[in-house]
């Protein structure tokens, strides 16, 4: 399976159609040899004096075909080498870009961290009685922006890292994985306990898939976190987790009754740093992009649809056996 | 006086550490080396008696020139300094960086805090442990 990193510059190479040339040589050989054999067998009965001539013609033809076959084979080998070379160059380039992206993000973290620490130090040391309301607000905004930039860079690093990391294939218990993802979201856990949210499970018990447990849990975490973040606060949140299976595929559907998305937004969801509600909800917009990338990496895909009557339904389609 | 060698190229980080130490009233003298060679030179100039006051090395991984991990590896190979506790100090939360730090011989890996309160707690715990206990590292497996 070939995975293409969506965030990276990937030049798609067109495979040359040398296959017709390579199959042509044996085909010609068969046709001409057959004709030669027919002529060679018919001529002795009709015109015996032409035997040496026909023999020589067939010999020359066959020699010519052998030379042609060798030539075409060398052309094919040359083209295969060129493709392999281009592919290697492309892989190296992608690897370099991923590393560069990671290093740039890592280097950005350092000054951002210093800003965070300095701002928090300043906030702790300043006597708030000597600051105006507007100055306190400005200081707080600097701190928040810096923390947001840190979160963005961290998510970018995670997104880049996922492209590089190999999958660890094991048998994943979907129920346990979903439960782990839910338990990380402490606000949701409390809301369920207090009756502000309900989690419905359909067909989950005993459902298993062969895949990377950590990454599948990470996908669930992101999707459940999104469902929680984009909830409608005035109504009870209902999360419906449904698993359906075919002989080869597992469909994991996470549906909510939250704010949902327009069709246009659904088309753009999955692109890194794409956020649709910038003011109210905190987030970097990488969550869905990470899920999409991971689903593709596992040979599956992610689909978004409107939940009826309202909300969003995200379906992860994963192969049962990776 | 207990001493700590902080190998860090960012002067702001050193200043923040010193502010944290003064807030905590920890009687520790922090010597700063801006890179690996400066750290080696400083260690070379220490007498064996002075070295006994050196409680640990706090080493930033991302240093100009020789990296912090290369420095730890080099010092671990030198019998004179091989038993010194060395702590890798970095912004990176990448598990591979943590693994590399431990594999070259770091005794601990501390992620640089994102807020001053967090820095205070980190410094308090790390310095208290490595300064109050006279730990020296054994190289035996």
GROMACS .gro file of C-alpha atoms in nm:
model
  463
    1UNK     CA    1   0.000   0.000   0.000
    2UNK     CA    2   0.133   0.343  -0.087
    3UNK     CA    3   0.042   0.631   0.139
    4UNK     CA    4   0.069   0.982   0.015
    5UNK     CA    5   0.119   1.257   0.267
    6UNK     CA    6  -0.146   1.516   0.192
    7UNK     CA    7   0.046   1.792   0.363
    8UNK     CA    8   0.354   1.741   0.159
    9UNK     CA    9   0.448   1.834  -0.190
   10UNK     CA   10   0.400   1.515  -0.382
   11UNK     CA   11   0.479   1.500  -0.750
   12UNK     CA   12   0.281   1.220  -0.903
   13UNK     CA   13   0.482   1.034  -1.163
   14UNK     CA   14   0.301   0.898  -1.463
   15UNK     CA   15   0.391   0.539  -1.530
   16UNK     CA   16   0.513   0.500  -1.886
   17UNK     CA   17   0.323   0.250  -2.096
   18UNK     CA   18   0.614   0.028  -2.184
   19UNK     CA   19   0.414  -0.283  -2.114
   20UNK     CA   20   0.275  -0.294  -2.470
   21UNK     CA   21   0.628  -0.288  -2.611
   22UNK     CA   22   0.750  -0.559  -2.380
   23UNK     CA   23   0.460  -0.791  -2.462
   24UNK     CA   24   0.488  -0.711  -2.835
   25UNK     CA   25   0.815  -0.898  -2.883
   26UNK     CA   26   0.691  -1.244  -2.778
   27UNK     CA   27   0.368  -1.189  -2.975
   28UNK     CA   28   0.556  -1.107  -3.296
   29UNK     CA   29   0.785  -1.396  -3.236
   30UNK     CA   30   0.491  -1.635  -3.213
   31UNK     CA   31   0.314  -1.495  -3.524
   32UNK     CA   32   0.622  -1.487  -3.746
   33UNK     CA   33   0.746  -1.823  -3.621
   34UNK     CA   34   0.406  -1.976  -3.694
   35UNK     CA   35   0.401  -1.826  -4.045
   36UNK     CA   36   0.757  -1.946  -4.093
   37UNK     CA   37   0.671  -2.295  -3.979
   38UNK     CA   38   0.369  -2.310  -4.207
   39UNK     CA   39   0.572  -2.189  -4.506
   40UNK     CA   40   0.856  -2.422  -4.411
   41UNK     CA   41   0.622  -2.717  -4.406
   42UNK     CA   42   0.420  -2.629  -4.718
   43UNK     CA   43   0.704  -2.519  -4.952
   44UNK     CA   44   0.886  -2.861  -4.966
   45UNK     CA   45   0.573  -3.018  -5.119
   46UNK     CA   46   0.501  -2.741  -5.374
   47UNK     CA   47   0.837  -2.585  -5.466
   48UNK     CA   48   1.129  -2.794  -5.334
   49UNK     CA   49   1.390  -2.567  -5.496
   50UNK     CA   50   1.282  -2.278  -5.272
   51UNK     CA   51   1.365  -2.467  -4.950
   52UNK     CA   52   1.708  -2.306  -4.887
   53UNK     CA   53   1.570  -1.960  -4.959
   54UNK     CA   54   1.271  -2.001  -4.721
   55UNK     CA   55   1.501  -2.151  -4.461
   56UNK     CA   56   1.731  -1.848  -4.477
   57UNK     CA   57   1.440  -1.601  -4.466
   58UNK     CA   58   1.296  -1.766  -4.155
   59UNK     CA   59   1.641  -1.775  -3.994
   60UNK     CA   60   1.701  -1.406  -4.061
   61UNK     CA   61   1.352  -1.323  -3.929
   62UNK     CA   62   1.408  -1.515  -3.611
   63UNK     CA   63   1.749  -1.358  -3.558
   64UNK     CA   64   1.595  -1.017  -3.615
   65UNK     CA   65   1.325  -1.092  -3.360
   66UNK     CA   66   1.580  -1.202  -3.103
   67UNK     CA   67   1.772  -0.877  -3.154
   68UNK     CA   68   1.446  -0.680  -3.130
   69UNK     CA   69   1.346  -0.862  -2.810
   70UNK     CA   70   1.686  -0.790  -2.652
   71UNK     CA   71   1.662  -0.424  -2.753
   72UNK     CA   72   1.307  -0.385  -2.614
   73UNK     CA   73   1.406  -0.559  -2.294
   74UNK     CA   74   1.697  -0.319  -2.245
   75UNK     CA   75   1.462  -0.023  -2.311
   76UNK     CA   76   1.218  -0.163  -2.052
   77UNK     CA   77   1.496  -0.213  -1.796
   78UNK     CA   78   1.617   0.141  -1.857
   79UNK     CA   79   1.267   0.279  -1.800
   80UNK     CA   80   1.217   0.069  -1.485
   81UNK     CA   81   1.549   0.202  -1.352
   82UNK     CA   82   1.443   0.558  -1.428
   83UNK     CA   83   1.111   0.509  -1.245
   84UNK     CA   84   1.287   0.350  -0.947
   85UNK     CA   85   1.532   0.639  -0.939
   86UNK     CA   86   1.251   0.899  -0.956
   87UNK     CA   87   1.059   0.712  -0.687
   88UNK     CA   88   1.364   0.703  -0.460
   89UNK     CA   89   1.427   1.074  -0.518
   90UNK     CA   90   1.064   1.148  -0.437
   91UNK     CA   91   1.079   0.942  -0.119
   92UNK     CA   92   1.396   1.120  -0.009
   93UNK     CA   93   1.237   1.458  -0.087
   94UNK     CA   94   0.924   1.368   0.110
   95UNK     CA   95   1.133   1.242   0.399
   96UNK     CA   96   1.336   1.564   0.395
   97UNK     CA   97   1.019   1.775   0.388
   98UNK     CA   98   0.866   1.583   0.676
   99UNK     CA   99   1.186   1.618   0.879
  100UNK     CA  100   1.210   1.987   0.790
  101UNK     CA  101   0.849   2.039   0.894
  102UNK     CA  102   0.912   1.858   1.221
  103UNK     CA  103   1.234   2.047   1.293
  104UNK     CA  104   1.076   2.384   1.210
  105UNK     CA  105   0.786   2.305   1.444
  106UNK     CA  106   1.027   2.191   1.715
  107UNK     CA  107   1.236   2.505   1.682
  108UNK     CA  108   0.921   2.718   1.698
  109UNK     CA  109   0.826   2.554   2.025
  110UNK     CA  110   1.132   2.691   2.202
  111UNK     CA  111   1.059   3.066   2.166
  112UNK     CA  112   0.687   3.003   2.218
  113UNK     CA  113   0.756   2.822   2.543
  114UNK     CA  114   0.973   3.110   2.661
  115UNK     CA  115   0.695   3.358   2.581
  116UNK     CA  116   0.450   3.141   2.778
  117UNK     CA  117   0.677   3.123   3.082
  118UNK     CA  118   0.765   3.494   3.070
  119UNK     CA  119   0.400   3.596   3.038
  120UNK     CA  120   0.298   3.375   3.328
  121UNK     CA  121   0.587   3.516   3.533
  122UNK     CA  122   0.481   3.870   3.446
  123UNK     CA  123   0.120   3.792   3.539
  124UNK     CA  124   0.234   3.653   3.872
  125UNK     CA  125   0.464   3.944   3.951
  126UNK     CA  126   0.257   4.238   3.838
  127UNK     CA  127   0.057   4.419   4.092
  128UNK     CA  128  -0.286   4.420   3.934
  129UNK     CA  129  -0.386   4.729   4.126
  130UNK     CA  130  -0.149   4.933   3.914
  131UNK     CA  131  -0.280   4.799   3.585
  132UNK     CA  132  -0.579   4.927   3.396
  133UNK     CA  133  -0.856   4.691   3.290
  134UNK     CA  134  -0.738   4.718   2.932
  135UNK     CA  135  -0.375   4.634   3.024
  136UNK     CA  136  -0.483   4.324   3.218
  137UNK     CA  137  -0.692   4.220   2.917
  138UNK     CA  138  -0.399   4.273   2.678
  139UNK     CA  139  -0.166   4.069   2.895
  140UNK     CA  140  -0.420   3.790   2.916
  141UNK     CA  141  -0.465   3.797   2.535
  142UNK     CA  142  -0.088   3.769   2.482
  143UNK     CA  143  -0.082   3.465   2.707
  144UNK     CA  144  -0.381   3.304   2.536
  145UNK     CA  145  -0.246   3.367   2.186
  146UNK     CA  146   0.090   3.228   2.280
  147UNK     CA  147  -0.069   2.915   2.428
  148UNK     CA  148  -0.282   2.875   2.116
  149UNK     CA  149   0.026   2.905   1.894
  150UNK     CA  150   0.195   2.641   2.110
  151UNK     CA  151  -0.104   2.410   2.069
  152UNK     CA  152  -0.103   2.465   1.692
  153UNK     CA  153   0.266   2.385   1.664
  154UNK     CA  154   0.225   2.076   1.884
  155UNK     CA  155  -0.062   1.952   1.668
  156UNK     CA  156   0.137   2.021   1.353
  157UNK     CA  157   0.422   1.816   1.497
  158UNK     CA  158   0.183   1.533   1.576
  159UNK     CA  159   0.032   1.551   1.227
  160UNK     CA  160   0.378   1.536   1.071
  161UNK     CA  161   0.493   1.260   1.304
  162UNK     CA  162   0.198   1.040   1.212
  163UNK     CA  163   0.309   1.044   0.849
  164UNK     CA  164   0.648   0.905   0.945
  165UNK     CA  165   0.545   0.653   1.207
  166UNK     CA  166   0.498   0.289   1.117
  167UNK     CA  167   0.177   0.114   1.219
  168UNK     CA  168   0.182  -0.143   1.495
  169UNK     CA  169  -0.068  -0.407   1.391
  170UNK     CA  170  -0.256  -0.591   1.664
  171UNK     CA  171  -0.607  -0.705   1.747
  172UNK     CA  172  -0.799  -0.401   1.869
  173UNK     CA  173  -1.104  -0.426   2.090
  174UNK     CA  174  -1.320  -0.140   1.959
  175UNK     CA  175  -1.531  -0.124   2.274
  176UNK     CA  176  -1.225  -0.082   2.497
  177UNK     CA  177  -1.066   0.163   2.259
  178UNK     CA  178  -1.381   0.379   2.254
  179UNK     CA  179  -1.405   0.359   2.632
  180UNK     CA  180  -1.041   0.473   2.664
  181UNK     CA  181  -1.114   0.764   2.430
  182UNK     CA  182  -1.419   0.866   2.632
  183UNK     CA  183  -1.242   0.845   2.969
  184UNK     CA  184  -0.979   1.096   2.849
  185UNK     CA  185  -1.252   1.357   2.808
  186UNK     CA  186  -1.317   1.438   3.172
  187UNK     CA  187  -1.584   1.701   3.094
  188UNK     CA  188  -1.785   1.446   2.898
  189UNK     CA  189  -1.747   1.184   3.173
  190UNK     CA  190  -1.880   1.431   3.431
  191UNK     CA  191  -2.163   1.537   3.198
  192UNK     CA  192  -2.268   1.172   3.155
  193UNK     CA  193  -2.264   1.121   3.532
  194UNK     CA  194  -2.474   1.434   3.584
  195UNK     CA  195  -2.717   1.341   3.307
  196UNK     CA  196  -2.622   1.627   3.073
  197UNK     CA  197  -2.498   1.381   2.814
  198UNK     CA  198  -2.589   1.029   2.702
  199UNK     CA  199  -2.364   0.783   2.522
  200UNK     CA  200  -2.552   0.516   2.325
  201UNK     CA  201  -2.365   0.208   2.204
  202UNK     CA  202  -2.493  -0.007   1.920
  203UNK     CA  203  -2.322  -0.328   1.806
  204UNK     CA  204  -1.998  -0.240   1.982
  205UNK     CA  205  -1.969  -0.531   2.222
  206UNK     CA  206  -1.716  -0.786   2.099
  207UNK     CA  207  -1.633  -0.591   1.782
  208UNK     CA  208  -1.267  -0.625   1.690
  209UNK     CA  209  -1.043  -0.501   1.414
  210UNK     CA  210  -0.680  -0.564   1.329
  211UNK     CA  211  -0.500  -0.231   1.340
  212UNK     CA  212  -0.285   0.006   1.542
  213UNK     CA  213  -0.450   0.033   1.884
  214UNK     CA  214  -0.288   0.364   1.986
  215UNK     CA  215  -0.378   0.531   1.660
  216UNK     CA  216  -0.733   0.397   1.651
  217UNK     CA  217  -0.784   0.527   2.007
  218UNK     CA  218  -0.635   0.861   1.900
  219UNK     CA  219  -0.890   0.881   1.617
  220UNK     CA  220  -1.176   0.805   1.857
  221UNK     CA  221  -1.041   1.064   2.104
  222UNK     CA  222  -1.038   1.333   1.835
  223UNK     CA  223  -1.386   1.248   1.706
  224UNK     CA  224  -1.543   1.228   2.052
  225UNK     CA  225  -1.367   1.548   2.155
  226UNK     CA  226  -1.501   1.723   1.844
  227UNK     CA  227  -1.854   1.596   1.912
  228UNK     CA  228  -1.827   1.733   2.266
  229UNK     CA  229  -1.671   2.066   2.166
  230UNK     CA  230  -1.932   2.139   1.901
  231UNK     CA  231  -2.232   2.037   2.111
  232UNK     CA  232  -2.539   2.255   2.154
  233UNK     CA  233  -2.507   2.359   2.515
  234UNK     CA  234  -2.877   2.425   2.569
  235UNK     CA  235  -2.978   2.063   2.502
  236UNK     CA  236  -2.873   1.723   2.634
  237UNK     CA  237  -2.580   1.587   2.430
  238UNK     CA  238  -2.647   1.249   2.273
  239UNK     CA  239  -2.350   1.058   2.134
  240UNK     CA  240  -2.433   0.745   1.937
  241UNK     CA  241  -2.148   0.501   1.876
  242UNK     CA  242  -2.240   0.236   1.622
  243UNK     CA  243  -2.033  -0.050   1.484
  244UNK     CA  244  -2.142  -0.249   1.179
  245UNK     CA  245  -1.933  -0.512   1.007
  246UNK     CA  246  -1.901  -0.692   0.678
  247UNK     CA  247  -1.667  -0.985   0.616
  248UNK     CA  248  -1.380  -0.749   0.534
  249UNK     CA  249  -1.467  -0.407   0.676
  250UNK     CA  250  -1.565  -0.250   1.005
  251UNK     CA  251  -1.771   0.070   1.003
  252UNK     CA  252  -1.746   0.278   1.321
  253UNK     CA  253  -1.997   0.561   1.327
  254UNK     CA  254  -1.975   0.841   1.583
  255UNK     CA  255  -2.284   1.058   1.563
  256UNK     CA  256  -2.382   1.357   1.775
  257UNK     CA  257  -2.671   1.599   1.804
  258UNK     CA  258  -2.447   1.905   1.804
  259UNK     CA  259  -2.395   2.202   1.577
  260UNK     CA  260  -2.312   1.987   1.274
  261UNK     CA  261  -2.160   2.114   0.951
  262UNK     CA  262  -2.282   2.250   0.621
  263UNK     CA  263  -2.210   2.047   0.306
  264UNK     CA  264  -1.942   2.299   0.213
  265UNK     CA  265  -1.777   2.263   0.551
  266UNK     CA  266  -1.788   1.884   0.525
  267UNK     CA  267  -1.604   1.908   0.194
  268UNK     CA  268  -1.326   2.107   0.357
  269UNK     CA  269  -1.316   1.913   0.684
  270UNK     CA  270  -1.007   1.698   0.707
  271UNK     CA  271  -0.780   1.968   0.570
  272UNK     CA  272  -0.524   2.062   0.839
  273UNK     CA  273  -0.595   2.378   1.040
  274UNK     CA  274  -0.946   2.413   0.899
  275UNK     CA  275  -1.170   2.553   1.170
  276UNK     CA  276  -1.528   2.659   1.119
  277UNK     CA  277  -1.613   2.819   1.451
  278UNK     CA  278  -1.317   3.040   1.531
  279UNK     CA  279  -1.451   3.241   1.818
  280UNK     CA  280  -1.637   3.007   2.053
  281UNK     CA  281  -1.454   2.679   2.035
  282UNK     CA  282  -1.089   2.628   2.122
  283UNK     CA  283  -0.895   2.403   1.888
  284UNK     CA  284  -0.629   2.394   1.621
  285UNK     CA  285  -0.835   2.231   1.348
  286UNK     CA  286  -0.601   1.937   1.313
  287UNK     CA  287  -0.818   1.670   1.480
  288UNK     CA  288  -1.017   1.567   1.173
  289UNK     CA  289  -0.709   1.593   0.952
  290UNK     CA  290  -0.530   1.350   1.185
  291UNK     CA  291  -0.827   1.109   1.172
  292UNK     CA  292  -0.842   1.129   0.793
  293UNK     CA  293  -0.469   1.070   0.761
  294UNK     CA  294  -0.473   0.776   1.002
  295UNK     CA  295  -0.776   0.615   0.838
  296UNK     CA  296  -0.604   0.638   0.497
  297UNK     CA  297  -0.281   0.502   0.643
  298UNK     CA  298  -0.471   0.200   0.775
  299UNK     CA  299  -0.619   0.135   0.433
  300UNK     CA  300  -0.957   0.277   0.524
  301UNK     CA  301  -1.131   0.611   0.498
  302UNK     CA  302  -1.334   0.865   0.689
  303UNK     CA  303  -1.673   0.994   0.580
  304UNK     CA  304  -1.877   1.283   0.714
  305UNK     CA  305  -2.254   1.310   0.690
  306UNK     CA  306  -2.538   1.505   0.843
  307UNK     CA  307  -2.693   1.333   1.141
  308UNK     CA  308  -3.072   1.332   1.147
  309UNK     CA  309  -3.237   1.550   1.277
  310UNK     CA  310  -2.926   1.749   1.366
  311UNK     CA  311  -2.556   1.707   1.431
  312UNK     CA  312  -2.272   1.534   1.254
  313UNK     CA  313  -2.203   1.166   1.188
  314UNK     CA  314  -1.847   1.060   1.119
  315UNK     CA  315  -1.794   0.708   0.988
  316UNK     CA  316  -1.456   0.540   1.000
  317UNK     CA  317  -1.430   0.258   0.752
  318UNK     CA  318  -1.142   0.030   0.848
  319UNK     CA  319  -1.030  -0.298   0.693
  320UNK     CA  320  -1.083  -0.586   0.935
  321UNK     CA  321  -0.742  -0.728   0.860
  322UNK     CA  322  -0.459  -0.484   0.810
  323UNK     CA  323   2.794   2.543   4.828
  324UNK     CA  324   2.607   2.288   4.618
  325UNK     CA  325   2.664   2.340   4.254
  326UNK     CA  326   2.477   2.258   3.936
  327UNK     CA  327   2.609   2.292   3.582
  328UNK     CA  328   2.338   2.409   3.346
  329UNK     CA  329   2.433   2.363   2.982
  330UNK     CA  330   2.199   2.595   2.796
  331UNK     CA  331   2.246   2.827   2.501
  332UNK     CA  332   1.932   3.034   2.573
  333UNK     CA  333   2.019   3.296   2.834
  334UNK     CA  334   1.646   3.358   2.899
  335UNK     CA  335   1.608   3.000   3.020
  336UNK     CA  336   1.901   3.041   3.258
  337UNK     CA  337   1.756   3.364   3.395
  338UNK     CA  338   1.416   3.198   3.449
  339UNK     CA  339   1.582   2.910   3.632
  340UNK     CA  340   1.768   3.155   3.856
  341UNK     CA  341   1.443   3.344   3.931
  342UNK     CA  342   1.278   3.014   4.023
  343UNK     CA  343   1.570   2.917   4.249
  344UNK     CA  344   1.565   3.250   4.429
  345UNK     CA  345   1.187   3.219   4.479
  346UNK     CA  346   1.237   2.874   4.625
  347UNK     CA  347   1.530   2.984   4.840
  348UNK     CA  348   1.731   2.686   4.734
  349UNK     CA  349   2.097   2.716   4.832
  350UNK     CA  350   2.232   2.609   4.497
  351UNK     CA  351   2.480   2.783   4.272
  352UNK     CA  352   2.402   2.738   3.904
  353UNK     CA  353   2.690   2.769   3.661
  354UNK     CA  354   2.593   2.819   3.303
  355UNK     CA  355   2.777   2.677   3.003
  356UNK     CA  356   2.650   2.803   2.668
  357UNK     CA  357   2.749   2.492   2.476
  358UNK     CA  358   2.907   2.148   2.508
  359UNK     CA  359   3.267   2.266   2.471
  360UNK     CA  360   3.220   2.533   2.737
  361UNK     CA  361   3.077   2.265   2.967
  362UNK     CA  362   3.376   2.036   2.903
  363UNK     CA  363   3.621   2.320   2.962
  364UNK     CA  364   3.452   2.413   3.290
  365UNK     CA  365   3.454   2.053   3.410
  366UNK     CA  366   3.820   2.016   3.313
  367UNK     CA  367   3.912   2.315   3.532
  368UNK     CA  368   3.739   2.169   3.840
  369UNK     CA  369   3.951   2.000   4.104
  370UNK     CA  370   3.832   1.661   4.236
  371UNK     CA  371   3.724   1.836   4.555
  372UNK     CA  372   3.522   2.092   4.360
  373UNK     CA  373   3.365   1.814   4.161
  374UNK     CA  374   3.223   1.664   4.478
  375UNK     CA  375   3.016   1.982   4.517
  376UNK     CA  376   2.877   1.941   4.169
  377UNK     CA  377   2.543   1.769   4.226
  378UNK     CA  378   2.427   1.723   3.871
  379UNK     CA  379   2.436   1.848   3.515
  380UNK     CA  380   2.121   1.990   3.358
  381UNK     CA  381   2.173   1.957   2.984
  382UNK     CA  382   1.960   2.114   2.712
  383UNK     CA  383   1.941   1.873   2.421
  384UNK     CA  384   1.926   2.128   2.144
  385UNK     CA  385   2.263   2.300   2.169
  386UNK     CA  386   2.459   2.477   1.897
  387UNK     CA  387   2.744   2.257   1.771
  388UNK     CA  388   2.769   1.938   1.969
  389UNK     CA  389   2.422   1.838   2.094
  390UNK     CA  390   2.334   1.785   2.457
  391UNK     CA  391   2.301   1.412   2.400
  392UNK     CA  392   2.648   1.395   2.245
  393UNK     CA  393   2.782   1.578   2.549
  394UNK     CA  394   2.621   1.329   2.787
  395UNK     CA  395   2.756   1.038   2.584
  396UNK     CA  396   3.105   1.187   2.587
  397UNK     CA  397   3.103   1.255   2.961
  398UNK     CA  398   2.971   0.907   3.038
  399UNK     CA  399   3.269   0.763   2.851
  400UNK     CA  400   3.513   0.967   3.062
  401UNK     CA  401   3.589   0.789   3.395
  402UNK     CA  402   3.642   1.124   3.566
  403UNK     CA  403   3.285   1.241   3.502
  404UNK     CA  404   3.102   0.917   3.425
  405UNK     CA  405   2.941   0.896   3.769
  406UNK     CA  406   2.790   1.246   3.760
  407UNK     CA  407   2.411   1.257   3.747
  408UNK     CA  408   2.302   1.408   3.415
  409UNK     CA  409   1.954   1.531   3.338
  410UNK     CA  410   1.834   1.597   2.986
  411UNK     CA  411   1.623   1.914   2.971
  412UNK     CA  412   1.427   1.976   2.656
  413UNK     CA  413   1.116   2.122   2.494
  414UNK     CA  414   1.069   1.803   2.296
  415UNK     CA  415   0.800   1.562   2.408
  416UNK     CA  416   0.892   1.325   2.130
  417UNK     CA  417   0.927   0.970   2.270
  418UNK     CA  418   1.224   0.904   2.040
  419UNK     CA  419   1.413   1.199   2.195
  420UNK     CA  420   1.336   1.064   2.544
  421UNK     CA  421   1.455   0.719   2.441
  422UNK     CA  422   1.775   0.857   2.289
  423UNK     CA  423   1.845   1.061   2.602
  424UNK     CA  424   1.818   0.756   2.826
  425UNK     CA  425   2.013   0.541   2.584
  426UNK     CA  426   2.313   0.779   2.591
  427UNK     CA  427   2.313   0.772   2.970
  428UNK     CA  428   2.086   1.051   3.097
  429UNK     CA  429   1.953   0.977   3.446
  430UNK     CA  430   1.633   1.166   3.389
  431UNK     CA  431   1.448   1.347   3.113
  432UNK     CA  432   1.266   1.664   3.209
  433UNK     CA  433   1.039   1.848   2.966
  434UNK     CA  434   1.080   2.224   2.989
  435UNK     CA  435   0.772   2.374   3.154
  436UNK     CA  436   0.525   2.595   2.968
  437UNK     CA  437   0.434   2.818   3.264
  438UNK     CA  438   0.622   2.975   3.551
  439UNK     CA  439   0.422   2.791   3.817
  440UNK     CA  440   0.511   2.466   3.646
  441UNK     CA  441   0.877   2.573   3.633
  442UNK     CA  442   0.876   2.641   4.006
  443UNK     CA  443   0.741   2.295   4.082
  444UNK     CA  444   0.980   2.126   3.840
  445UNK     CA  445   1.284   2.305   3.980
  446UNK     CA  446   1.172   2.235   4.337
  447UNK     CA  447   1.132   1.863   4.279
  448UNK     CA  448   1.432   1.807   4.053
  449UNK     CA  449   1.677   2.016   4.254
  450UNK     CA  450   1.558   1.884   4.589
  451UNK     CA  451   1.603   1.527   4.479
  452UNK     CA  452   1.939   1.556   4.306
  453UNK     CA  453   2.091   1.810   4.547
  454UNK     CA  454   1.975   1.674   4.880
  455UNK     CA  455   2.068   1.318   4.802
  456UNK     CA  456   2.434   1.262   4.733
  457UNK     CA  457   2.366   1.051   4.432
  458UNK     CA  458   2.650   0.933   4.218
  459UNK     CA  459   2.582   0.715   3.921
  460UNK     CA  460   2.701   0.359   3.905
  461UNK     CA  461   2.789   0.233   3.563
  462UNK     CA  462   2.743  -0.132   3.648
  463UNK     CA  463   2.443  -0.296   3.486
   0.00000   0.00000   0.00000
